[in-house]
mmCIF file of N, CA and C in Angstrom:
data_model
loop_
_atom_site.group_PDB
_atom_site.id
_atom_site.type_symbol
_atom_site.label_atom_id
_atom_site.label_comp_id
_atom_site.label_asym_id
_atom_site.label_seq_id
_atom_site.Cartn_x
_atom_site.Cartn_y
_atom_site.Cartn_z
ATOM 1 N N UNK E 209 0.826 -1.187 0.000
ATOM 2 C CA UNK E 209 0.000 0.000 0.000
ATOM 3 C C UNK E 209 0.877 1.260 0.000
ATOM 4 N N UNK E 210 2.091 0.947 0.618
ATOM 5 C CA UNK E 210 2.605 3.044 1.111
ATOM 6 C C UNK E 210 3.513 2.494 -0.482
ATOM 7 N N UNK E 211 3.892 2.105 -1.126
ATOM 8 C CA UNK E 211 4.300 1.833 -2.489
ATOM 9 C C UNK E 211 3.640 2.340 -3.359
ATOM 10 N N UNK E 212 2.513 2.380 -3.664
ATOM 11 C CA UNK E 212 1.578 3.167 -4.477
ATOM 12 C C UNK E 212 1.284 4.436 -4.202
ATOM 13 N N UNK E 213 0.935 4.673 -2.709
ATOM 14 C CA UNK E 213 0.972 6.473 -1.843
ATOM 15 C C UNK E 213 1.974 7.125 -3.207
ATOM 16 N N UNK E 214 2.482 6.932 -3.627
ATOM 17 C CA UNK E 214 3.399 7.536 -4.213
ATOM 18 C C UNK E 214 2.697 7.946 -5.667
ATOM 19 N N UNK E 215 2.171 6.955 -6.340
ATOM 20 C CA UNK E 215 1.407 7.519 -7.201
ATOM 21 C C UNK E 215 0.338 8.603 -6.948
ATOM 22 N N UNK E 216 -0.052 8.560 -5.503
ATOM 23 C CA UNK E 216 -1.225 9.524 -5.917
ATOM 24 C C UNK E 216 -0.715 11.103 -5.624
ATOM 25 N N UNK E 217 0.799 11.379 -5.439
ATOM 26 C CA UNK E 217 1.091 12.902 -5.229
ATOM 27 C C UNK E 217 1.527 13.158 -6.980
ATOM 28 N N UNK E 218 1.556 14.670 -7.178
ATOM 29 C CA UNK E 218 1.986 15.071 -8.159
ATOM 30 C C UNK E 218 3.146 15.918 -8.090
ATOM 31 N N UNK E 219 4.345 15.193 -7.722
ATOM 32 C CA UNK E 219 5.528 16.003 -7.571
ATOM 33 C C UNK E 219 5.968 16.992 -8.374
ATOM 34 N N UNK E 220 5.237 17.224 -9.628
ATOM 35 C CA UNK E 220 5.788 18.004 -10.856
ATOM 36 C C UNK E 220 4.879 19.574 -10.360
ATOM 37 N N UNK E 221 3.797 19.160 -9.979
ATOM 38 C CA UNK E 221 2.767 20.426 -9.872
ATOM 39 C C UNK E 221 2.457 20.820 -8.413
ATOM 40 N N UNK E 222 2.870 19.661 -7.425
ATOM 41 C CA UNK E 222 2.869 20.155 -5.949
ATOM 42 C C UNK E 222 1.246 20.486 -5.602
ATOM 43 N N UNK E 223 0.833 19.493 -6.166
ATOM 44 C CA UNK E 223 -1.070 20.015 -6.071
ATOM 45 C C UNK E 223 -1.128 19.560 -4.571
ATOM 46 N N UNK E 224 -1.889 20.794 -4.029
ATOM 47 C CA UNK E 224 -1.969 21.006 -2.680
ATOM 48 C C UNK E 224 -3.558 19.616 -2.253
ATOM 49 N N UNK E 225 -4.423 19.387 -2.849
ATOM 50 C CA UNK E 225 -5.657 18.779 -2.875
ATOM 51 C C UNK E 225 -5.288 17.459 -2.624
ATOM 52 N N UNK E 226 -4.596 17.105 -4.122
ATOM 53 C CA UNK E 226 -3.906 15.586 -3.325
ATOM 54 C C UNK E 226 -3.419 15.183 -2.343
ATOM 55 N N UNK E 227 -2.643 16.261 -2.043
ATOM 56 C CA UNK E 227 -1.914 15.949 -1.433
ATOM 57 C C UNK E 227 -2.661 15.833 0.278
ATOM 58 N N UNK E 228 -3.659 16.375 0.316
ATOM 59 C CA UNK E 228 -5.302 16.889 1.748
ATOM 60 C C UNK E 228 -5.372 15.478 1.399
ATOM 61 N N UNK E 229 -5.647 15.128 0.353
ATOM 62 C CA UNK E 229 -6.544 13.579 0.198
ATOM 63 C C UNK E 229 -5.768 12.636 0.647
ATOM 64 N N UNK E 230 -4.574 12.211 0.458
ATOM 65 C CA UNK E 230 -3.799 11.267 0.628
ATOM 66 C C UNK E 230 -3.706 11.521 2.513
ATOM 67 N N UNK E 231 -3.466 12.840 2.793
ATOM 68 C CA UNK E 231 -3.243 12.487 4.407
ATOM 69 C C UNK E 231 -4.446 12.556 4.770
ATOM 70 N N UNK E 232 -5.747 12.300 4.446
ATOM 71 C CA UNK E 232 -6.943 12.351 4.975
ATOM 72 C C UNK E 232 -7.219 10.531 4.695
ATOM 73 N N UNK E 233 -6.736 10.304 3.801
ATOM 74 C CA UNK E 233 -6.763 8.527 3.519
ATOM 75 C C UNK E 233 -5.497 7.919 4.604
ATOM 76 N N UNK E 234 -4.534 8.470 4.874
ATOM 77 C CA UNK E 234 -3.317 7.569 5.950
ATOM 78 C C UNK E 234 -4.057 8.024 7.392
ATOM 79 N N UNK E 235 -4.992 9.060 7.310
ATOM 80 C CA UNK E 235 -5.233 9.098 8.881
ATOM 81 C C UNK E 235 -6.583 8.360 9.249
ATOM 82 N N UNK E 236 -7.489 7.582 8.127
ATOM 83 C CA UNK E 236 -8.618 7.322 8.512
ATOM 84 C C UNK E 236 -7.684 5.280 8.323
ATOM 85 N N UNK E 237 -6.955 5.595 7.691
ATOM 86 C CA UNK E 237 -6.347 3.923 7.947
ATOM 87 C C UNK E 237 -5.647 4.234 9.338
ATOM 88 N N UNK E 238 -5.217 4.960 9.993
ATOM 89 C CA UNK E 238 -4.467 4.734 10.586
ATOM 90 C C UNK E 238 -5.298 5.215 12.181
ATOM 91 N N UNK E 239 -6.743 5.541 12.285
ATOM 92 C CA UNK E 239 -7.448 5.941 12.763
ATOM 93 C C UNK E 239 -7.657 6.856 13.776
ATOM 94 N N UNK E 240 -6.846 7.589 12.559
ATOM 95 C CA UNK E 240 -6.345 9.278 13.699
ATOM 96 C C UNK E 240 -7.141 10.452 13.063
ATOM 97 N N UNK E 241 -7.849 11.353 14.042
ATOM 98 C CA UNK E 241 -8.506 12.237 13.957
ATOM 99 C C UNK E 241 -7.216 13.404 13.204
ATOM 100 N N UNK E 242 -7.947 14.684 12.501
ATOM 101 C CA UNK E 242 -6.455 15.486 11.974
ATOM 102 C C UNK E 242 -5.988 16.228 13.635
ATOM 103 N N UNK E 243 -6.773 16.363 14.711
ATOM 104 C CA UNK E 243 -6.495 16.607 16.021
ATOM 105 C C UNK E 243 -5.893 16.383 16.574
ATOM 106 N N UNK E 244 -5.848 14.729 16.618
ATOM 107 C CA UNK E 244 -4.759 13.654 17.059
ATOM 108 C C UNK E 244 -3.141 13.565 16.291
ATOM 109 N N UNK E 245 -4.002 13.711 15.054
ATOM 110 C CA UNK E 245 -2.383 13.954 14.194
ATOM 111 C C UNK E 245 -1.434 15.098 15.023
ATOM 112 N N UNK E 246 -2.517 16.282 14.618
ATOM 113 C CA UNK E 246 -1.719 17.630 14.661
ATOM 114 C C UNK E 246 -0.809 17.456 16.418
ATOM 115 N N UNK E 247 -1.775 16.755 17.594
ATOM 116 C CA UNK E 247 -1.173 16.772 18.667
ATOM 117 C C UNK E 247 0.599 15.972 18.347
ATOM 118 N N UNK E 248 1.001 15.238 17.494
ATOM 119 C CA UNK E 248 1.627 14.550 17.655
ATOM 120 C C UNK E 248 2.914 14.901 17.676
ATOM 121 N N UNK E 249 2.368 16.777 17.171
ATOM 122 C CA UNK E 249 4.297 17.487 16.811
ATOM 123 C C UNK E 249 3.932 18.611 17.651
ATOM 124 N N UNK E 250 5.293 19.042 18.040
ATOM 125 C CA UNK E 250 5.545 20.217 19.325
ATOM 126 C C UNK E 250 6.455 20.945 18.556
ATOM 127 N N UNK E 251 6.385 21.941 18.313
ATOM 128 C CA UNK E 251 7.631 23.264 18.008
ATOM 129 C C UNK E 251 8.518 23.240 19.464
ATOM 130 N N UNK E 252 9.903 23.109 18.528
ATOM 131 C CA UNK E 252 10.690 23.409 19.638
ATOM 132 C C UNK E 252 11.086 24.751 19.636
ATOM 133 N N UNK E 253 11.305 25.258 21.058
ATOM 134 C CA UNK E 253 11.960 26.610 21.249
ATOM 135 C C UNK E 253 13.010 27.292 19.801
ATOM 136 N N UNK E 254 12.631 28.228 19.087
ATOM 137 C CA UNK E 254 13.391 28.554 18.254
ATOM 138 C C UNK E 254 13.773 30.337 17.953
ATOM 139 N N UNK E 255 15.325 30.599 17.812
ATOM 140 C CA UNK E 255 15.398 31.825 17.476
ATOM 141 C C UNK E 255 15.759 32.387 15.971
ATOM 142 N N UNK E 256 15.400 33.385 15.323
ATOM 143 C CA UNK E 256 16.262 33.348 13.741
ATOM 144 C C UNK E 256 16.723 35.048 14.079
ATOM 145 N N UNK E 257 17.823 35.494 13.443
ATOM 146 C CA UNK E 257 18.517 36.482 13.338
ATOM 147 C C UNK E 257 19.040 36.669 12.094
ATOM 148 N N UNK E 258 19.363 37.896 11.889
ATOM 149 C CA UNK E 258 20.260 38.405 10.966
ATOM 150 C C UNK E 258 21.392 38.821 11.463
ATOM 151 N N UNK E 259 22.753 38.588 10.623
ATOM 152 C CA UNK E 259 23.920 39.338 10.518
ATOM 153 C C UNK E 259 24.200 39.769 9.130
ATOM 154 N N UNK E 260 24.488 41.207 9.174
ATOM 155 C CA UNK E 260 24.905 41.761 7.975
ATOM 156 C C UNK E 260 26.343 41.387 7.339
ATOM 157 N N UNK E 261 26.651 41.618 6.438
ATOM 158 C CA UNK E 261 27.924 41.007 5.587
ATOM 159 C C UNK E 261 28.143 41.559 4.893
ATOM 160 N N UNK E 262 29.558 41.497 4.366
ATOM 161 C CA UNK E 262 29.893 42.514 3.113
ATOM 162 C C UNK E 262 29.571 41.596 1.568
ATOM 163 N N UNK E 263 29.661 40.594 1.719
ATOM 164 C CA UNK E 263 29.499 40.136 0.366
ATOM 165 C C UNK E 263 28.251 38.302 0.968
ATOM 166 N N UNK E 264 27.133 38.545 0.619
ATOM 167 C CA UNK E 264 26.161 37.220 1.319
ATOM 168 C C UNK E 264 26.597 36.235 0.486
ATOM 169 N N UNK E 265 27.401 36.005 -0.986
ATOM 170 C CA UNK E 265 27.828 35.354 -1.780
ATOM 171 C C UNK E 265 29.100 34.480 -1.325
ATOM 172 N N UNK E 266 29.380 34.362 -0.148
ATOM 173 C CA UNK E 266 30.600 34.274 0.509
ATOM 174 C C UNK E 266 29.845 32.624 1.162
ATOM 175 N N UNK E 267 28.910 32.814 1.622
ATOM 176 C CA UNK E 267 28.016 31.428 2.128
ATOM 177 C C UNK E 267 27.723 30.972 1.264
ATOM 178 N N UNK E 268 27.752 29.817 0.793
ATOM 179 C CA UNK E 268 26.919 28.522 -0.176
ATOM 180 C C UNK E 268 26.370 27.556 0.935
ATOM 181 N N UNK E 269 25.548 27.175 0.651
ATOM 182 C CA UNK E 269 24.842 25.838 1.245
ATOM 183 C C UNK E 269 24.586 24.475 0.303
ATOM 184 N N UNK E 270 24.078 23.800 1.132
ATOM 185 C CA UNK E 270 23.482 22.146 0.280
ATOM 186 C C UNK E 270 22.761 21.833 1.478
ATOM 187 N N UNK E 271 22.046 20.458 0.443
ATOM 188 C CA UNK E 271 20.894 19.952 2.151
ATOM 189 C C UNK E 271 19.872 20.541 2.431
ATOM 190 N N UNK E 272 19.245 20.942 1.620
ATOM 191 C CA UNK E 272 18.205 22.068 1.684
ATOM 192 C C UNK E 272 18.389 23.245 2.262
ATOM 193 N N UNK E 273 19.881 23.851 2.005
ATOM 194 C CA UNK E 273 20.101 25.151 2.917
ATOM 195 C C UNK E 273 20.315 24.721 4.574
ATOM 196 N N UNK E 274 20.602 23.847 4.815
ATOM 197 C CA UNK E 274 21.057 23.242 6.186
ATOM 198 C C UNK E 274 22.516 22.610 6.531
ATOM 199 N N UNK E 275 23.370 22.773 5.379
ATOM 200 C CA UNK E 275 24.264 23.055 6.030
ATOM 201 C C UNK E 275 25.580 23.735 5.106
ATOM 202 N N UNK E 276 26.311 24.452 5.553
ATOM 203 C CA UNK E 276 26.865 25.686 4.954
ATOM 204 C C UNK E 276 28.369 24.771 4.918
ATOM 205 N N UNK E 277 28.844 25.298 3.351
ATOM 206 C CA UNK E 277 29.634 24.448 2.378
ATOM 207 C C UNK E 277 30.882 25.828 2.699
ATOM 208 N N UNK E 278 30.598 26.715 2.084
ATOM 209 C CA UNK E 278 31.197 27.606 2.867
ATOM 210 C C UNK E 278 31.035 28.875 3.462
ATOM 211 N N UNK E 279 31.872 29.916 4.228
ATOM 212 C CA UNK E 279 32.919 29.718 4.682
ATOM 213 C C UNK E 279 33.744 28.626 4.928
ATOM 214 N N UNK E 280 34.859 27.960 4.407
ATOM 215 C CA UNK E 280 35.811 26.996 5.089
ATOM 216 C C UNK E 280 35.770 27.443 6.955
ATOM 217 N N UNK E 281 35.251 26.105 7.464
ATOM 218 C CA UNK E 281 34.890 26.011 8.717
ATOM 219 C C UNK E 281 33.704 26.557 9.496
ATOM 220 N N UNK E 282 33.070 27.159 8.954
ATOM 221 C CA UNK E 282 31.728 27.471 9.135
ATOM 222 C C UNK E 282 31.030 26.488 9.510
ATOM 223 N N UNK E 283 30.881 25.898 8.687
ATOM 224 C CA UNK E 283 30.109 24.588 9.360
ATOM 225 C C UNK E 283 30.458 23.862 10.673
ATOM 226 N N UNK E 284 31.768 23.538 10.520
ATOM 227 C CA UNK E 284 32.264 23.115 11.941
ATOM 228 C C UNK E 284 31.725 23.797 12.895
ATOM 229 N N UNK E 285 32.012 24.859 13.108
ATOM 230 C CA UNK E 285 32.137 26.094 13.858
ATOM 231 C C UNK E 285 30.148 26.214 14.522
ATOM 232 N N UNK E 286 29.929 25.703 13.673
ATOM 233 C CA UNK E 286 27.738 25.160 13.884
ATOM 234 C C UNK E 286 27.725 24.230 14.659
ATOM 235 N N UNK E 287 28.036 23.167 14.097
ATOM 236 C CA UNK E 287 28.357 22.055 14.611
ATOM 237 C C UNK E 287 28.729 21.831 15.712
ATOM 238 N N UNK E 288 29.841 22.366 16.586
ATOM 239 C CA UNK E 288 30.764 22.709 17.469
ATOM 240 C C UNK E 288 29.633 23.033 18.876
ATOM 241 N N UNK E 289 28.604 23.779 18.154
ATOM 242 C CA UNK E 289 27.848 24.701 18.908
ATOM 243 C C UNK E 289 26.633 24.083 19.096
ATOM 244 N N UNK E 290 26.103 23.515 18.616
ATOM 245 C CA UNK E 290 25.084 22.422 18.435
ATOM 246 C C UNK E 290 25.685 22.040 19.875
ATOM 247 N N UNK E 291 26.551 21.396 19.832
ATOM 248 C CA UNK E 291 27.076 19.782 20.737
ATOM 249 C C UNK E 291 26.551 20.743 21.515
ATOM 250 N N UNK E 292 26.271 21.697 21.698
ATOM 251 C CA UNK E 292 26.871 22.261 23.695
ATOM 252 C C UNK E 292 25.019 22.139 24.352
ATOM 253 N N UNK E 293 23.921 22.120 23.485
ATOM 254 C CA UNK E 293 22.743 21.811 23.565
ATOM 255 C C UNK E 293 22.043 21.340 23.157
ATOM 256 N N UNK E 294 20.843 20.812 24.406
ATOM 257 C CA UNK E 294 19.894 19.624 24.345
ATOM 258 C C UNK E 294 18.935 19.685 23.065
ATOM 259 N N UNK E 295 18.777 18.753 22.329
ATOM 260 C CA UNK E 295 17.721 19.088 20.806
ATOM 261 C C UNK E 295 17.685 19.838 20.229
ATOM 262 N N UNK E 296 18.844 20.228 19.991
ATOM 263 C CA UNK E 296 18.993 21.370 19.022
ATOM 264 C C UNK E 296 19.444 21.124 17.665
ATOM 265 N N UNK E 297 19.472 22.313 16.910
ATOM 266 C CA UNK E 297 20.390 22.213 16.038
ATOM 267 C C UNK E 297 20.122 23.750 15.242
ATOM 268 N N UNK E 298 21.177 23.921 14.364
ATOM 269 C CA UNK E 298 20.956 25.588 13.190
ATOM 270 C C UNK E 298 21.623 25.613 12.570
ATOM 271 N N UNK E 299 21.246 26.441 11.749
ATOM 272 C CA UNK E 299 21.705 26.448 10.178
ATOM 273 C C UNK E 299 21.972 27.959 9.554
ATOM 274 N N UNK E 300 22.355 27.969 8.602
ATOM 275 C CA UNK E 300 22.322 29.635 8.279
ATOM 276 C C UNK E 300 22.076 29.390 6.356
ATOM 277 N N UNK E 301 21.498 30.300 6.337
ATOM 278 C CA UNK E 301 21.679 30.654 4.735
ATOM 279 C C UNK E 301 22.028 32.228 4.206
ATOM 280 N N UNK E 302 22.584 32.955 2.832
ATOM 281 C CA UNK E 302 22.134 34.212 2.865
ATOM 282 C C UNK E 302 21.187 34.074 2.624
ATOM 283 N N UNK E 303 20.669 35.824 2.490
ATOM 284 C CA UNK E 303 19.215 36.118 1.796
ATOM 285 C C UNK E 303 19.802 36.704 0.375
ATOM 286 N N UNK E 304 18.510 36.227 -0.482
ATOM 287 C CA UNK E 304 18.328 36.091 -1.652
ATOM 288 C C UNK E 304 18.728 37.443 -1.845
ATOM 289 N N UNK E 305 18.249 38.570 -1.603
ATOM 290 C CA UNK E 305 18.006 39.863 -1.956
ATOM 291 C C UNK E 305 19.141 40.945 -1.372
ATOM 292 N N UNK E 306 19.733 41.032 -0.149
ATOM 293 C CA UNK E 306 20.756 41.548 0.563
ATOM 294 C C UNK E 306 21.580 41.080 1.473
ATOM 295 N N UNK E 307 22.818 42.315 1.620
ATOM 296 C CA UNK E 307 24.145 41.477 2.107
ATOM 297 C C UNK E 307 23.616 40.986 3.689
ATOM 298 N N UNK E 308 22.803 40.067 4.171
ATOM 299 C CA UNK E 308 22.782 39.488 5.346
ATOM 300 C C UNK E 308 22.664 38.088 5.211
ATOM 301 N N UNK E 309 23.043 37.288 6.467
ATOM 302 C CA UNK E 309 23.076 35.793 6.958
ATOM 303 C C UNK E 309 21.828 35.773 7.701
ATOM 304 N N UNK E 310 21.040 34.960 7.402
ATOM 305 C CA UNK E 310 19.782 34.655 7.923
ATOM 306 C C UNK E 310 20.273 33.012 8.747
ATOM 307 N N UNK E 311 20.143 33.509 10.649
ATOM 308 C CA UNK E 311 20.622 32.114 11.225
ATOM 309 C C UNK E 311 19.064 31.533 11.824
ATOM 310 N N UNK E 312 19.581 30.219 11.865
ATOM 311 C CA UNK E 312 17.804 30.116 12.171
ATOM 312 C C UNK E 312 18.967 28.707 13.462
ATOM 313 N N UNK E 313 18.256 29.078 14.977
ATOM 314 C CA UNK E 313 18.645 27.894 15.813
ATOM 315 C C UNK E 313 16.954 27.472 16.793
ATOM 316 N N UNK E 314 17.455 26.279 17.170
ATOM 317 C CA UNK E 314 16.181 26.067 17.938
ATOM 318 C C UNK E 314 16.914 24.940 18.853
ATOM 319 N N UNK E 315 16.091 24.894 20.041
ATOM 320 C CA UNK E 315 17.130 23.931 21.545
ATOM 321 C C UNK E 315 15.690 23.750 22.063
ATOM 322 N N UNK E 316 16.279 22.813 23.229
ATOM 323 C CA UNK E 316 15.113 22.343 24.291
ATOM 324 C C UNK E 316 14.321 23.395 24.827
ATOM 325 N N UNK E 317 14.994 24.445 25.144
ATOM 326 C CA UNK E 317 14.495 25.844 25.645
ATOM 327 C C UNK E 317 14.515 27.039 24.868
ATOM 328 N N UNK E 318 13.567 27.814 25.124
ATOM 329 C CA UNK E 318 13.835 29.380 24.537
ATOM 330 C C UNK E 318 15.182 29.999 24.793
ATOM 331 N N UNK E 319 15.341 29.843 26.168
ATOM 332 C CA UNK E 319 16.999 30.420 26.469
ATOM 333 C C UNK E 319 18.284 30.216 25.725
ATOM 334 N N UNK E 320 17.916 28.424 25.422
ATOM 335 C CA UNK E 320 18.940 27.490 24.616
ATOM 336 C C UNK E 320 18.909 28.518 23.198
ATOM 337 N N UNK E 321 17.986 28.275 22.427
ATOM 338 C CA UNK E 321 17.612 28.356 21.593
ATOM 339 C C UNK E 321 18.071 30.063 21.427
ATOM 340 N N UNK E 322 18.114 30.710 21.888
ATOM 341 C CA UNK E 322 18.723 32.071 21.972
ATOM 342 C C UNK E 322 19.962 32.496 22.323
ATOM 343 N N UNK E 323 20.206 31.771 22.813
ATOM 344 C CA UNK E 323 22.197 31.486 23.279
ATOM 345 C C UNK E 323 22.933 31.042 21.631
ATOM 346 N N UNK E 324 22.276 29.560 21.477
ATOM 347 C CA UNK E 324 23.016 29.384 20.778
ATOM 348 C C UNK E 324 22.782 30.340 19.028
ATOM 349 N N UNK E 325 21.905 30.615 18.738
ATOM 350 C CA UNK E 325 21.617 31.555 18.057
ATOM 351 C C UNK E 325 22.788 32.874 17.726
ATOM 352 N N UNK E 326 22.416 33.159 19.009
ATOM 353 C CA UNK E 326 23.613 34.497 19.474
ATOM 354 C C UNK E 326 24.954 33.700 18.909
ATOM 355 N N UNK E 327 25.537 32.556 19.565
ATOM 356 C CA UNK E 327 26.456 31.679 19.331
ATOM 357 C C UNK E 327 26.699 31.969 17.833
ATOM 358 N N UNK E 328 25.827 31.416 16.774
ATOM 359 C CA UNK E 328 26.353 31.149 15.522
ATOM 360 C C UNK E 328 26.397 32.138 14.738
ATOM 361 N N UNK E 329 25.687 33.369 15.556
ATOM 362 C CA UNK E 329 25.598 34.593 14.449
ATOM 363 C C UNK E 329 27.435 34.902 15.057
ATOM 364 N N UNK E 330 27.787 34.908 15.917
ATOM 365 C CA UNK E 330 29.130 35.614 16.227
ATOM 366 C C UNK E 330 30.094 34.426 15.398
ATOM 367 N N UNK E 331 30.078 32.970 15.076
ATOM 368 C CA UNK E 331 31.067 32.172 14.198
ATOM 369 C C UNK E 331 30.551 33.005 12.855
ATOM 370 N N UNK E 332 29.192 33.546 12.167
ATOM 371 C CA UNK E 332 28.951 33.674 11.018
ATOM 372 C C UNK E 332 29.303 35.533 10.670
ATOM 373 N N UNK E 333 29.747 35.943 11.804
ATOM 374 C CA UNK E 333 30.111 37.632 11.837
ATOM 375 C C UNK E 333 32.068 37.357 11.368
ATOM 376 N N UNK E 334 32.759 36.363 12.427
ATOM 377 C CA UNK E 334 33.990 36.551 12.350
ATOM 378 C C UNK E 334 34.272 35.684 11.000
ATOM 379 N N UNK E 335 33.653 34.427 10.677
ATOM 380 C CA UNK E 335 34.005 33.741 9.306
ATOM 381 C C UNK E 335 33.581 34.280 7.890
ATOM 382 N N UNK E 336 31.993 34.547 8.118
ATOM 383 C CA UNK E 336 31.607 35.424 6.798
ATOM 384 C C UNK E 336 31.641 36.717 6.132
ATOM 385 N N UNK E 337 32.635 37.182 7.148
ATOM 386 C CA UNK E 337 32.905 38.938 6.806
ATOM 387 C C UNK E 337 31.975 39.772 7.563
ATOM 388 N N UNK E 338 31.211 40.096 8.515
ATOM 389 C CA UNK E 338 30.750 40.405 9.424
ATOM 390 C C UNK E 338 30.892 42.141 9.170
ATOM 391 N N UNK E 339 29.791 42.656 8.969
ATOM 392 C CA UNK E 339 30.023 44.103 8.556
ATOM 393 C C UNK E 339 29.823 44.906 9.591
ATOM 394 N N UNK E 340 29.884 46.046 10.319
ATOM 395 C CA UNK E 340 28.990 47.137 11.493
ATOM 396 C C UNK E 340 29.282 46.336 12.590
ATOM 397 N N UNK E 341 27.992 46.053 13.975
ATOM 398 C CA UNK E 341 28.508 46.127 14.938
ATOM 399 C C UNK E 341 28.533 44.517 15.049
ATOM 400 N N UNK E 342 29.054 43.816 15.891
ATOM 401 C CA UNK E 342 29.165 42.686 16.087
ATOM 402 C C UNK E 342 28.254 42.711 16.817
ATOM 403 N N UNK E 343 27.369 41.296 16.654
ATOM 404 C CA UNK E 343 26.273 40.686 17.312
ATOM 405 C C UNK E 343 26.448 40.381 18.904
ATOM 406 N N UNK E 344 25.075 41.024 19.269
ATOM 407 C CA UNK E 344 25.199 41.031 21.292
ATOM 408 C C UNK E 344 24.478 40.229 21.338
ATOM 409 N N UNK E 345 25.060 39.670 22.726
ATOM 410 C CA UNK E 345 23.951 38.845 23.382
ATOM 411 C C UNK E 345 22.153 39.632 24.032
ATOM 412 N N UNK E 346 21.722 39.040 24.291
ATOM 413 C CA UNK E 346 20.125 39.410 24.491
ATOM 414 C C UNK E 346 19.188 39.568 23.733
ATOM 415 N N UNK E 347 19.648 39.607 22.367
ATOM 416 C CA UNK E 347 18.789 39.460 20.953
ATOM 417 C C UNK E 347 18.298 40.612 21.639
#
C-alpha cells in the first residue's frame, strides 16, 4: 500500500488537494482524527537572526540550505555549537536579496535556543565577513 501512496502525489505540480486527500486517507487507515495527528508534533523553542555582511555570496549551502559548504569552517564552527545543547540544532543561509546571513537555531528551551543563536551569528560575523557592529547577546 505506502508503495503506491506515491502515485497519488503530483511532484511536478505540488497540487496542494492531493496531497489533503492522501493524508486524509493515511489518517482514517491509521485511525487518527487530523487533532490527534496535529497533537503529535511540538515546536521546539526557536530563534532566527540576521547578521549583515559585506558580500552574502561568501556562504553557499546544500541539504536544503542546512548546512553551509562555505565559509571553510563554518560549518564546523555550527556544529561545534550544536554539541553544547539539548535538541537542538541551526543552520544559516544568505538572503536572496541583501548582504545578510539569515541564522535560524532552535534547543530544548527558549533560552537554549537564543544562546546558541547568538552563538552562531558571532562564528557567522567573524568567518563570513561580518560588517557594522558585532552581534550582542540578548537578541
Amino acid at each position: 500500500m505506502l508503495e503506491n501512496v506515491i502515485d497519488l502525489f503530483n511532484q511536478a505540480a505540488g497540487d496542494a488537494i492531493s496531497d489533503m486527500l492522501v493524508i486524509e486517507a493515511i489518517l482514517a487507515l491509521k485511525g487518527l482524527t487530523v487533532q490527534q495527528w496535529d497533537a503529535l508534533y511540538t515546536d521546539l523553542p526557536n530563534r532566527q537572526l540576521k547578521v549583515k555582511v559585506a558580500d552574502r555570496q561568501l556562504i553557499s549551502t546544500t541539504d536544503a540550505e542546512r548546512q553551509a559548504v562555505t565559509p571553510p569552517g563554518l560549518q564546523e564552527a555550527i556544529n561545534d555549537l550544536v554539541k553544547k545543547y539539548k535538541l537542538s540544532r541551526a543552520f544559516v543561509r544568505p538572503s536572496g536579496t541583501e548582504d545578510i546571513v539569515r541564522v535560524y537555531a532552535e534547543a530544548d528551551s527558549q533560552e537554549s535556543a537564543d544562546s546558541l543563536a547568538y552563538e552562531v551569528s558571532v562564528a557567522v560575523f567573524q568567518l563570513a565577513g561580518g560588517v557594522g557592529e558585532s552581534p550582542k547577546p540578548g537578541l
